[in-house]
Short mmCIF file of C-alpha atoms in Angstrom, two decimals:
data_model
loop_
_atom_site.label_atom_id
_atom_site.label_comp_id
_atom_site.label_asym_id
_atom_site.label_seq_id
_atom_site.Cartn_x
_atom_site.Cartn_y
_atom_site.Cartn_z
CA MET A 272 -20.57 74.56 -12.40
CA HIS A 273 -17.07 72.99 -11.29
CA LEU A 274 -17.47 70.87 -8.29
CA PHE A 275 -16.75 67.69 -9.96
CA ALA A 276 -14.34 68.99 -12.87
CA LEU A 277 -12.25 66.02 -12.01
CA LEU A 278 -14.75 63.62 -13.91
CA VAL A 279 -14.05 62.50 -17.33
CA MET A 280 -15.91 59.59 -18.72
CA LEU A 281 -17.32 58.10 -15.41
CA LEU A 282 -20.52 59.72 -16.28
CA LEU A 283 -21.05 59.57 -20.17
CA SER A 284 -24.18 58.23 -20.60
CA ALA A 285 -23.11 55.34 -22.89
CA CYS A 286 -26.25 52.68 -21.68
CA SER A 287 -29.85 52.73 -22.35
CA THR A 288 -30.99 53.69 -18.78
CA PRO A 289 -29.61 57.09 -17.70
CA ARG A 290 -28.73 56.34 -14.18
CA MET A 291 -26.33 53.58 -15.72
CA THR A 292 -22.72 54.87 -16.21
CA PRO A 293 -19.49 53.60 -17.48
CA GLY A 294 -17.68 53.90 -14.07
CA ALA A 295 -20.33 52.08 -11.97
CA THR A 296 -19.97 49.45 -15.07
CA LEU A 297 -16.32 49.09 -14.59
CA LEU A 298 -16.89 48.85 -10.94
CA SER A 299 -19.20 45.77 -11.13
CA GLY A 300 -16.81 44.43 -13.94
CA LEU A 301 -13.51 44.50 -11.78
CA THR A 302 -15.59 42.84 -8.84
CA THR A 303 -16.69 40.08 -11.21
CA TYR A 304 -13.11 39.79 -12.47
CA GLU A 305 -11.75 39.25 -9.11
CA SER A 306 -14.75 36.89 -7.84
CA LYS A 307 -14.08 34.84 -11.33
CA MET A 308 -10.11 34.83 -10.58
CA ALA A 309 -10.61 33.60 -7.25
CA ALA A 310 -12.68 30.43 -8.30
CA ALA A 311 -10.58 29.68 -10.71
CA GLY A 312 -7.77 29.44 -8.17
CA ASN A 313 -4.07 28.67 -8.64
CA SER A 314 -4.58 25.50 -10.87
CA PRO A 315 -2.38 25.45 -14.14
CA GLY A 316 -5.14 24.08 -15.83
CA GLN A 317 -7.63 26.77 -15.04
CA TRP A 318 -5.88 29.40 -17.58
CA PRO A 319 -8.65 29.14 -20.02
CA THR A 320 -11.17 30.39 -17.21
CA ARG A 321 -8.82 33.22 -16.44
CA GLN A 322 -8.27 34.10 -19.83
CA ARG A 323 -12.15 34.64 -20.20
CA ALA A 324 -12.40 36.70 -17.10
CA ALA A 325 -9.81 38.78 -18.47
CA ALA A 326 -11.33 39.04 -21.98
CA ALA A 327 -14.89 39.86 -20.46
CA LEU A 328 -13.27 42.77 -18.47
CA LYS A 329 -11.53 44.06 -21.34
CA THR A 330 -14.50 44.17 -23.33
CA ILE A 331 -16.25 46.29 -20.69
CA MET A 332 -13.33 48.91 -20.83
CA MET A 333 -13.49 49.19 -24.34
CA ALA A 334 -17.20 49.95 -24.56
CA GLY A 335 -17.17 52.40 -21.71
CA PHE A 336 -13.93 54.36 -22.12
CA GLN A 337 -12.21 56.34 -24.75
CA ARG A 338 -8.97 55.58 -23.15
CA HIS A 339 -8.69 51.87 -22.47
CA GLN A 340 -5.65 51.21 -23.76
CA GLU A 341 -3.57 51.80 -20.08
CA LEU A 342 -6.43 49.63 -18.24
CA GLN A 343 -6.40 46.90 -20.81
CA ARG A 344 -2.84 46.93 -20.33
CA LEU A 345 -3.40 46.54 -16.46
CA VAL A 346 -5.46 43.54 -17.19
CA ASP A 347 -2.83 42.21 -19.42
CA LEU A 348 0.09 41.96 -16.94
CA ASP A 349 -2.28 41.06 -14.40
CA LEU A 350 -3.07 37.89 -16.01
CA ARG A 351 0.64 37.36 -17.01
CA LYS A 352 1.97 37.71 -13.78
CA ARG A 353 -0.87 35.39 -12.29
CA GLU A 354 -0.09 32.64 -15.05
CA PHE A 355 3.84 33.15 -14.17
CA GLN A 356 3.51 32.81 -10.52
CA ILE A 357 1.21 29.62 -10.74
CA THR A 358 3.39 27.72 -13.32
CA LEU A 359 6.60 28.45 -11.14
CA GLU A 360 4.75 27.75 -7.94
CA GLN A 361 2.99 24.26 -9.37
CA THR A 362 5.15 23.17 -12.11
CA ASN A 363 8.58 22.26 -12.85
CA VAL A 364 10.34 25.10 -14.83
CA LEU A 365 13.70 24.68 -16.95
CA PRO A 366 16.47 26.74 -14.80
CA ASP A 367 16.68 29.17 -18.34
CA ARG A 368 13.08 29.31 -18.52
CA LYS A 369 12.80 30.52 -14.61
CA ALA A 370 15.01 32.94 -14.99
CA GLU A 371 13.50 34.73 -17.84
CA MET A 372 10.24 34.59 -16.18
CA LEU A 373 11.24 35.91 -13.09
CA ALA A 374 13.18 38.74 -14.85
CA GLU A 375 9.84 39.66 -16.70
CA LEU A 376 8.15 39.61 -12.93
CA ARG A 377 10.38 42.21 -12.06
CA GLN A 378 9.53 44.25 -14.97
CA ILE A 379 5.74 43.83 -14.44
CA GLU A 380 6.27 45.14 -10.98
CA MET A 381 7.95 48.00 -12.22
CA GLU A 382 5.24 48.63 -14.87
CA ILE A 383 2.26 48.09 -12.85
CA PRO A 384 2.63 51.51 -10.35
CA LYS A 385 3.11 53.71 -13.29
CA LEU A 386 -0.02 52.44 -15.29
CA LYS A 387 -2.21 52.85 -12.41
CA ALA A 388 -0.74 56.57 -11.73
CA THR A 389 -1.63 57.28 -15.63
CA ILE A 390 -5.15 55.78 -15.32
CA LYS A 391 -6.31 57.58 -12.11
CA SER A 392 -5.17 60.67 -13.71
CA GLN A 393 -6.92 59.98 -16.68
CA LEU A 394 -10.17 59.26 -14.48
CA SER A 395 -9.75 62.53 -13.24
CA ALA A 396 -8.73 64.70 -16.52
CA GLN A 397 -11.63 66.58 -17.83
CA THR A 398 -15.01 67.83 -17.26
CA VAL A 399 -18.63 66.74 -18.36
CA THR A 400 -21.69 68.58 -19.23
CA GLU A 401 -24.13 69.87 -16.76
CA GLU A 402 -26.74 67.17 -18.14
CA GLU A 403 -24.46 64.32 -17.73
CA ARG A 404 -23.53 64.83 -14.21
CA VAL A 405 -25.34 62.84 -11.67
CA ALA A 406 -26.10 63.59 -7.72
CA ALA A 407 -22.98 64.73 -6.09
CA VAL A 408 -22.82 61.81 -3.74
CA ALA A 409 -22.85 59.39 -6.76
CA THR A 410 -20.48 61.23 -8.74
CA ALA A 411 -18.03 61.19 -6.01
CA ALA A 412 -18.59 57.77 -4.89
CA THR A 413 -17.72 56.43 -8.61
CA LEU A 414 -14.31 58.39 -9.01
CA GLY A 415 -13.01 57.94 -5.54
CA TRP A 416 -14.01 53.96 -5.38
CA LEU A 417 -12.71 53.45 -8.93
CA GLN A 418 -9.23 55.23 -7.78
CA LEU A 419 -9.27 53.11 -4.69
CA ARG A 420 -9.86 50.00 -6.78
CA ILE A 421 -7.57 50.61 -9.40
CA GLU A 422 -4.80 51.42 -7.06
CA SER A 423 -5.52 48.10 -5.09
CA PHE A 424 -6.11 45.94 -8.14
CA PRO A 425 -5.66 43.30 -8.19
CA THR A 426 -6.94 43.17 -4.40
CA SER A 427 -5.29 39.74 -4.12
CA ARG A 428 -4.56 36.52 -5.65
CA SER A 429 -7.33 34.92 -3.47
CA GLY A 430 -10.27 37.07 -4.35
CA ALA A 431 -11.50 40.57 -3.35
CA GLY A 432 -11.52 41.62 0.26
CA GLY A 433 -9.10 43.20 2.77
CA ALA A 434 -8.81 46.44 4.72
CA SER A 435 -10.83 49.32 3.84
CA ALA A 436 -9.05 52.18 2.30
CA LEU A 437 -10.44 55.67 1.96
CA VAL A 438 -9.63 58.87 -0.71
CA GLU A 439 -10.71 62.59 -0.53
CA VAL A 440 -12.70 63.52 -3.99
CA GLU A 441 -13.32 67.23 -3.42
CA GLN A 442 -14.76 67.58 0.07
CA TYR A 443 -16.20 64.20 0.21
CA THR A 444 -14.56 61.29 1.72
CA VAL A 445 -15.11 57.87 -0.08
CA THR A 446 -13.94 54.44 2.15
CA ASP A 447 -13.79 51.31 -0.36
CA LEU A 448 -15.67 48.56 2.03
CA GLY A 449 -15.20 45.65 -0.32
CA GLN A 450 -18.90 44.70 -1.22
CA PHE A 451 -20.32 48.53 -1.30
CA ALA A 452 -18.34 52.10 -0.58
CA ALA A 453 -19.29 54.62 2.19
CA VAL A 454 -19.10 58.21 1.57
CA ARG A 455 -19.09 61.00 3.86
CA ALA A 456 -20.37 64.60 2.58
CA PRO A 457 -18.99 67.86 3.57
CA ASP A 458 -22.07 68.48 5.96
CA GLY A 459 -21.05 65.31 7.93
CA GLN A 460 -23.96 63.01 6.34
CA ARG A 461 -22.91 59.44 5.36
CA TYR A 462 -24.36 57.33 2.41
CA ARG A 463 -23.83 54.08 1.20
CA CYS A 464 -23.36 52.95 -2.07
CA ASP A 465 -23.67 50.01 -4.14
CA VAL A 466 -23.32 48.87 -7.43
CA VAL A 467 -26.50 47.86 -9.07
CA HIS A 468 -26.00 45.58 -12.25
CA VAL A 469 -28.44 44.95 -14.82
CA GLU A 470 -27.74 42.13 -17.29
CA ASP A 471 -26.81 43.31 -20.83
CA GLU A 472 -27.29 46.85 -20.05
CA GLY A 473 -25.08 48.07 -17.71
CA SER A 474 -24.46 49.29 -13.88
CA TRP A 475 -25.06 52.44 -11.84
CA LEU A 476 -24.34 53.73 -8.39
CA ARG A 477 -26.81 53.82 -5.83
CA CYS A 478 -26.14 56.00 -3.03
CA GLU A 479 -28.56 56.00 0.18
CA PRO A 480 -28.18 58.21 3.19
CA LEU A 481 -27.46 56.54 6.60
CA ARG A 482 -29.94 57.67 9.59
CA THR A 483 -27.82 59.12 12.46
CA SER A 484 -29.21 58.10 15.65
#
């Protein structure tokens, strides 16, 4: 009954289809955000595109999570950090303003790790009822994958990708492989988990066992 007492709101059924969960929807939103940021590039003139991407991600957070303030603050800081870095690199900034921006960037770098720690704690803070539980693998994958993505957020200024990372959720090992997650169950069985997104409805995690030779 307490196998996944770590999960808070990841599996609260807020979408019209039972398999769709706020956690999977957030994973999909993070991927879309990073993709749009990468497409916008480092052009100062693309700031409206970057702002729209951040606003869309914050909307997802508001719709699916009771404690969304820290998540939204993380996005705000990421957006501000990007714009400061782009401005400093691509434009001529007066010395006084440059000093102010660099000072604020240092404050942002100090605040982001604290926010990440708070968010990951919130993701693991509360139990869910039996009828709100999904398959054990998908549950572990959702929580573990979200923790890894929050920790690496943003993946890079040039888009998603990079070295894989793993985390233990109860007795499951979850590895972030970019476009999908791999899960190793306590019995040794391995699974591939993908985010399935349905426009205007939400997302859910599809986990399929991998055949062993």
